[in-house]
Short mmCIF file of C-alpha atoms and ligand atoms in Angstrom, two decimals:
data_model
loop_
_atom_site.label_atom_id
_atom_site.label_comp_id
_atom_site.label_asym_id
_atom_site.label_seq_id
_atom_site.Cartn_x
_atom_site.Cartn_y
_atom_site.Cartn_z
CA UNK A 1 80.53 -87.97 -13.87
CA UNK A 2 82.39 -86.11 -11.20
CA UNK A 3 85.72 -87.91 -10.32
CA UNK A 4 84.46 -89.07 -7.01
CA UNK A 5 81.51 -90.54 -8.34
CA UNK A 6 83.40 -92.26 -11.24
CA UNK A 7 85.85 -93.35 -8.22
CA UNK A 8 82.87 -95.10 -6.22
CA UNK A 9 81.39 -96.98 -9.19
CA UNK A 10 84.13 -98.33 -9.58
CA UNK A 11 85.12 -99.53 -6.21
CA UNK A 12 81.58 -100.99 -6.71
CA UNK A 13 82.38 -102.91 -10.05
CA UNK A 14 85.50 -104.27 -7.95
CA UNK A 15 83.45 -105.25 -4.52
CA UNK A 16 80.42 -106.82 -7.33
CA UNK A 17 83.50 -108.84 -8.83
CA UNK A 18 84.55 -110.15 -5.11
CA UNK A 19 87.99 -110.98 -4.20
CA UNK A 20 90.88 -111.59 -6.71
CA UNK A 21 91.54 -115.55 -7.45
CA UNK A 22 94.02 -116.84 -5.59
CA UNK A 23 92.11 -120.20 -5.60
CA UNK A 24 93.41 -121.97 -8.32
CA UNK A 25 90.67 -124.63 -10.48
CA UNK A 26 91.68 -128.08 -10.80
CA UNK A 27 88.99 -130.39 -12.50
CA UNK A 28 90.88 -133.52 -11.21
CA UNK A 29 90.19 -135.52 -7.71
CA UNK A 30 91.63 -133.76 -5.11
CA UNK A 31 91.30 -130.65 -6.75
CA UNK A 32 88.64 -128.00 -7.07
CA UNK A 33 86.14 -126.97 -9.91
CA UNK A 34 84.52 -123.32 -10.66
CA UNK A 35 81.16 -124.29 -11.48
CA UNK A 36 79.12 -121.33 -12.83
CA UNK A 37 75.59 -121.06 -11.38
CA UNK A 38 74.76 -117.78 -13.61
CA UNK A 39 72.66 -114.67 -12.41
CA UNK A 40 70.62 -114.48 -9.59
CA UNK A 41 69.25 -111.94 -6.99
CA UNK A 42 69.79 -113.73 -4.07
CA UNK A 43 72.53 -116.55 -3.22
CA UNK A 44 71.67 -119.85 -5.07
CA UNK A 45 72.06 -122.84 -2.58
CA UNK A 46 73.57 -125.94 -4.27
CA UNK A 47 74.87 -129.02 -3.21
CA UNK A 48 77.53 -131.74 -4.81
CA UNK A 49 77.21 -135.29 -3.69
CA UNK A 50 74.24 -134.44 -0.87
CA UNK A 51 77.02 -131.83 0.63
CA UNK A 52 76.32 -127.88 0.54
CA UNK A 53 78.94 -126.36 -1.19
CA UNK A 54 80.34 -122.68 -1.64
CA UNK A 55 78.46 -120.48 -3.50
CA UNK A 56 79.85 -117.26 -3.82
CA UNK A 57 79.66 -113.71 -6.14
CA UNK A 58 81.31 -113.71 -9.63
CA UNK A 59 80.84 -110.65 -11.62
CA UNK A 60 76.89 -110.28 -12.00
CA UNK A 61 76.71 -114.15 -11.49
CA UNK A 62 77.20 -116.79 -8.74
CA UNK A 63 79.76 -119.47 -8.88
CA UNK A 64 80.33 -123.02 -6.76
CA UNK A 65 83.57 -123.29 -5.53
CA UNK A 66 83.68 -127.34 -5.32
CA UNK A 67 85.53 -129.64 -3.69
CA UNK A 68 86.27 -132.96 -5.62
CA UNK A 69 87.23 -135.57 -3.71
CA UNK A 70 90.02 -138.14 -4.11
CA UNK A 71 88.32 -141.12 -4.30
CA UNK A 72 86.20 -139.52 -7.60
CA UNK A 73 85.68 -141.21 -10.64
CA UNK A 74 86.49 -139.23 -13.83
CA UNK A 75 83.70 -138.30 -16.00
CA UNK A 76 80.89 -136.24 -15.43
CA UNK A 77 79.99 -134.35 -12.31
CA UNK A 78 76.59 -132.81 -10.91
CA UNK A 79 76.18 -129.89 -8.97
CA UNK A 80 72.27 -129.55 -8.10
CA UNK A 81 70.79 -126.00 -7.61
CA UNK A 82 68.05 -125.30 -5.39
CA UNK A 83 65.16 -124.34 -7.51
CA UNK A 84 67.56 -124.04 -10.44
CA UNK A 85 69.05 -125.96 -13.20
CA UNK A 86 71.36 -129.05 -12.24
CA UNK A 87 75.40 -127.68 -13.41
CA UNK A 88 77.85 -130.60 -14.69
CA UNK A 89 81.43 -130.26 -14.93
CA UNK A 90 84.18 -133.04 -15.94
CA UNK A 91 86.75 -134.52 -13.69
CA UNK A 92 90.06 -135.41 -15.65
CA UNK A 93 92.35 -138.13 -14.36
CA UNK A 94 94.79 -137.33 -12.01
CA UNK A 95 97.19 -140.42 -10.91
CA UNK A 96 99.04 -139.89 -7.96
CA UNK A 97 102.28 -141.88 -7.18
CA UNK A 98 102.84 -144.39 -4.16
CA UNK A 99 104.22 -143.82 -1.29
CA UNK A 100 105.75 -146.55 1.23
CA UNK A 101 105.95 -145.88 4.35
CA UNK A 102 107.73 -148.05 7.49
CA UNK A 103 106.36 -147.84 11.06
CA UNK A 104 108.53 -149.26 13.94
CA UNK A 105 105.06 -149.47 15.57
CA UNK A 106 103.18 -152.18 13.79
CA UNK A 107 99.87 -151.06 16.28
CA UNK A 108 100.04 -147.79 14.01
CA UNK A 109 99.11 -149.57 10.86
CA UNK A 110 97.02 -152.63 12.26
CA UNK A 111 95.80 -151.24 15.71
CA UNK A 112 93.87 -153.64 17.96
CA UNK A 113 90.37 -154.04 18.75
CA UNK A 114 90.66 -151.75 21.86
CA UNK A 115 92.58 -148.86 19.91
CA UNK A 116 90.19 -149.33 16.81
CA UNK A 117 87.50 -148.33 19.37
CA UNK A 118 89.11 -145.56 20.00
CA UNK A 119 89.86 -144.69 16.21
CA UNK A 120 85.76 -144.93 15.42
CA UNK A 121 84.93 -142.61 18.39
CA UNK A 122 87.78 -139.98 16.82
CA UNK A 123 86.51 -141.17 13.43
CA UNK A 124 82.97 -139.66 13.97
CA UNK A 125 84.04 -136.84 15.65
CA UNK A 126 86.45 -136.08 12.91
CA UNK A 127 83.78 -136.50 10.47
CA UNK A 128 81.17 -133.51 12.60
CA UNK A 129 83.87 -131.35 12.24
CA UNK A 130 84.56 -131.77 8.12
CA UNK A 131 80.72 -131.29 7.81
CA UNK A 132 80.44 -128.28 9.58
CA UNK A 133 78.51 -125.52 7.16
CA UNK A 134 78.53 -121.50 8.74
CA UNK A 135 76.96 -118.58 6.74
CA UNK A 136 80.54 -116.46 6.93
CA UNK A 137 82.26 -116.00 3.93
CA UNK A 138 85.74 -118.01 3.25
CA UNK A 139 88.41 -116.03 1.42
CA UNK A 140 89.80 -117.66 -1.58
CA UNK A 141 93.40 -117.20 -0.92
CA UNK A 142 95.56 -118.44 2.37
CA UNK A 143 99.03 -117.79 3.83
CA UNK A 144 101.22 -120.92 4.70
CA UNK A 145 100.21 -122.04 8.32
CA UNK A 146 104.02 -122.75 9.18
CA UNK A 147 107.25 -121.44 7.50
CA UNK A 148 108.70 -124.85 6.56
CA UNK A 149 109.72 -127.05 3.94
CA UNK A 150 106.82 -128.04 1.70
CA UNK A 151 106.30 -131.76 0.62
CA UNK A 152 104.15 -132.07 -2.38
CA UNK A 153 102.41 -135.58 -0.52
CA UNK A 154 99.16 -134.29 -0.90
CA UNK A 155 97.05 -137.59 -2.89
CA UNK A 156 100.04 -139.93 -2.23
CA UNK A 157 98.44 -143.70 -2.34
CA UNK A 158 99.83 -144.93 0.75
CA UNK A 159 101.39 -148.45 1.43
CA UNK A 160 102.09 -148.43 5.10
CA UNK A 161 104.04 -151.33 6.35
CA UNK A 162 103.20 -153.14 3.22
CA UNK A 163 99.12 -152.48 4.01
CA UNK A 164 97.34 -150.09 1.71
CA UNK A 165 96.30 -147.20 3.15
CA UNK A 166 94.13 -144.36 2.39
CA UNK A 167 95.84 -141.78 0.36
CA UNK A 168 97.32 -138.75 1.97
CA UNK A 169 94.54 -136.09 2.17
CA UNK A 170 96.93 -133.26 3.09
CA UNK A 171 100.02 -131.12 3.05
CA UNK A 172 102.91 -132.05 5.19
CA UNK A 173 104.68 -129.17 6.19
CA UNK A 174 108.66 -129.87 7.72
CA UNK A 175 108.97 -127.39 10.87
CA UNK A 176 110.72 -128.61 14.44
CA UNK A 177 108.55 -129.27 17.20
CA UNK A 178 107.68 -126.41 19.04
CA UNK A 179 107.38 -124.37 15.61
CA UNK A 180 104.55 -121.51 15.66
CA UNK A 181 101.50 -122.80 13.99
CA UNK A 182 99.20 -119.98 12.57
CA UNK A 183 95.30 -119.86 11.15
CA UNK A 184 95.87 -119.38 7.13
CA UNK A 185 92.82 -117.44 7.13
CA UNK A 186 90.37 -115.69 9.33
CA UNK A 187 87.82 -118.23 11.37
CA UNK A 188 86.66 -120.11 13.97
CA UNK A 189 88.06 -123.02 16.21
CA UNK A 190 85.09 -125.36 16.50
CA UNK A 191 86.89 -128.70 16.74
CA UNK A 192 90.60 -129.63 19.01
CA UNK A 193 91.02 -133.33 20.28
CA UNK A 194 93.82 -136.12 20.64
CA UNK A 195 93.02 -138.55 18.04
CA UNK A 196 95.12 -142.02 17.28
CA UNK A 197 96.36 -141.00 14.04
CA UNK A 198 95.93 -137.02 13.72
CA UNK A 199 97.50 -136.80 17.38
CA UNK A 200 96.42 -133.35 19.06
CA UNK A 201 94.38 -131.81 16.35
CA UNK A 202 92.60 -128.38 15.28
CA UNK A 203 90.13 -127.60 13.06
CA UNK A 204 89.14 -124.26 11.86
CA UNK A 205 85.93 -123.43 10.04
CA UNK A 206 86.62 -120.12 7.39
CA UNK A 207 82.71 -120.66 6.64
CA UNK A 208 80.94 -122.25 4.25
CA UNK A 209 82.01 -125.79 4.01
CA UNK A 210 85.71 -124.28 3.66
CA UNK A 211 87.50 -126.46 7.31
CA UNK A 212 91.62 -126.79 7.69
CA UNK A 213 92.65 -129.40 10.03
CA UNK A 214 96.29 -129.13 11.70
CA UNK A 215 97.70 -132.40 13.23
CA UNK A 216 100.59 -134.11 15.27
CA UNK A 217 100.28 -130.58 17.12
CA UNK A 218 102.80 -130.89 20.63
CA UNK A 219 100.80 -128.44 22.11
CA UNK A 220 97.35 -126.59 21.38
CA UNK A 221 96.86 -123.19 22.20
CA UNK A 222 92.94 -122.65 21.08
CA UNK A 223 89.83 -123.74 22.12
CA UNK A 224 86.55 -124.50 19.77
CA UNK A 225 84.29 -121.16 19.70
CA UNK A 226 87.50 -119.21 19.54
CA UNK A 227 87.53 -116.88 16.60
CA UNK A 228 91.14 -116.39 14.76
CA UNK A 229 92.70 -114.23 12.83
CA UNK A 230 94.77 -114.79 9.80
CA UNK A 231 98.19 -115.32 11.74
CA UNK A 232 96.62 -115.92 14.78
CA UNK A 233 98.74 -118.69 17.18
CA UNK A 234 96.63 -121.94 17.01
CA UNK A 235 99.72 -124.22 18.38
CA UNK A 236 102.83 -126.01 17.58
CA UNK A 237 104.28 -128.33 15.41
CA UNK A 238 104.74 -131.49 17.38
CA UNK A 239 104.73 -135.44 16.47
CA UNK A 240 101.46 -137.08 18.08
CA UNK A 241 99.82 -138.88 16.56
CA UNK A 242 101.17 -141.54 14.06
CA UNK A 243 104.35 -139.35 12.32
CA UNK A 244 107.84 -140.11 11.12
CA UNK A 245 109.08 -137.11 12.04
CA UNK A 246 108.13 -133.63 13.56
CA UNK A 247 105.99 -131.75 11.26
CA UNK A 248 102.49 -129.78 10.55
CA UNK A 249 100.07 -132.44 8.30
CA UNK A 250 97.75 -129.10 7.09
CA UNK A 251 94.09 -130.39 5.26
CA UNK A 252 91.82 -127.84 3.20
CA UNK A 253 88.36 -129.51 3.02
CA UNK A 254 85.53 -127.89 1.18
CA UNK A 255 82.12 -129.75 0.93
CA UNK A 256 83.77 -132.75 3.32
CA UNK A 257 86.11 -133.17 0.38
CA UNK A 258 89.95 -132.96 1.23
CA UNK A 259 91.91 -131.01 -1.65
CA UNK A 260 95.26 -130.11 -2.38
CA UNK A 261 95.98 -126.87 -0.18
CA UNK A 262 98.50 -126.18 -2.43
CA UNK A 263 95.79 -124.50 -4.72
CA UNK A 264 94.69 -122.06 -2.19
CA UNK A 265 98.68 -120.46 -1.65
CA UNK A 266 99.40 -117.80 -3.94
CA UNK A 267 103.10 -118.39 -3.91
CA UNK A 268 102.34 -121.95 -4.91
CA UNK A 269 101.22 -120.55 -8.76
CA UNK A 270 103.72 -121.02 -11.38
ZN1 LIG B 301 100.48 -135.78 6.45
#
């Protein structure tokens, strides 16, 4: 083989293989499981709890990339393949500590009828944009969206004001308001609003059920069909919203299940 063509092949072997793993698995809620589909000519389409998930290359094969979501029960999981054999994995127990929280502003924790209104309306919006599914291909591996102080809150069970709350379904990033707030990855703005709790919000699609949400934004610098670049300027870090504080709450949601974004920084690895 001449040199060249040994060369090629193996640029080929490394495109067949797709992207190095940043992603890193965690069969626990929250987390995210590899789920091996096996060979196939064509992209296998498979779902996980009625929701499409990310199928992508892996070697000669095709593997899931699934969200799990918080509220999961340990035990056994189903991934169902179209016109293929059902895939099970099992989900570990994760417990995740308490967090109290006080709020000068009882209408933050109990709002009233005419704010919970409001609340549903963002609620179903919120809900379009988590279950948005493109063709484009996610990368597995993201840069931080703010320099900052990290908090590891992600899962936190949440006692706010003495009320259980639901758990903390992202990263909370420490950054004055004002900060630069950048896309993590290459995608597309299809989501920005001014919602009760999130305050001024984007979401980002990086395709295939892969959607980071940004909130308590002071100002937003994007508008849905926008396409971004990783590093691309998609606000600041404000506190709208219901906060403590100025800082960037950052969600990674695959299959309309929030996960720890932690997993998808490569600096985060031990
Ligand atoms: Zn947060």
């Amino acid at each position: 083989m001449r040199p060249t063509a040994w060369i090629s092949s193996l640029l080929a072997l490394a495109l067949l293989a797709g992207p190095a793993i940043a992603l890193e698995e965690s069969r626990v809620p929250g987390g995210v499981a590899l789920v091996d589909l096996g060979e196939a000519d064509t992209r296998p389409e498979a779902t996980y709890r009625d929701r499409s998930v990310w199928v992508r290359r892996n070697g000669e094969g095709w593997q899931a990339v699934v969200g799990i979501p918080l509220e999961a029960e340990t035990g056994e999981h189903r991934v169902r393949v179209d016109g293929g054999e059902d895939r099970t994995f099992r989900v570990a127990a994760k417990e995740y500590p308490v967090q109290r929280l006080e709020f000068d502003d009882d209408e933050m924790v109990s709002p009233n009828a005419e704010q919970m209104k409001r609340i549903r309306r963002d609620h179903r919006e919120i809900k379009g944009a988590y279950r948005h599914f493109s063709e484009q291909s996610p990368v597995p591996e993201f840069r931080p969206p703010v320099e900052g102080e990290r908090s590891s809150s992600f899962g936190l069970k949440r006692i706010l004001n003495g009320e259980p709350r639901s758990p903390h379904s992202g990263m909370d990033i420490a950054a004055a308001t004002g900060t630069s707030v950048v896309a993590p990855a290459a995608g597309e703005v299809i989501e920005t609003g001014d919602y009760y709790f999130n305050g001024r919000t984007v979401f980002v699609d990086h395709g295939r059920g892969v959607v980071t949400l940004y909130c308590h934004l002071d100002s937003i610098d994007v508008e849905p069909g926008d396409r971004v670049a990783t590093g691309d300027r998609l606000g600041t870090v404000g506190e709208t919203g219901r906060v403590t504080d100025a800082h960037l709450h950052w969600s990674v949601s695959l299959n309309d299940a929030r996960v720890d974004p932690a997993l998808f920084l490569a600096d985060e690895a031990e």
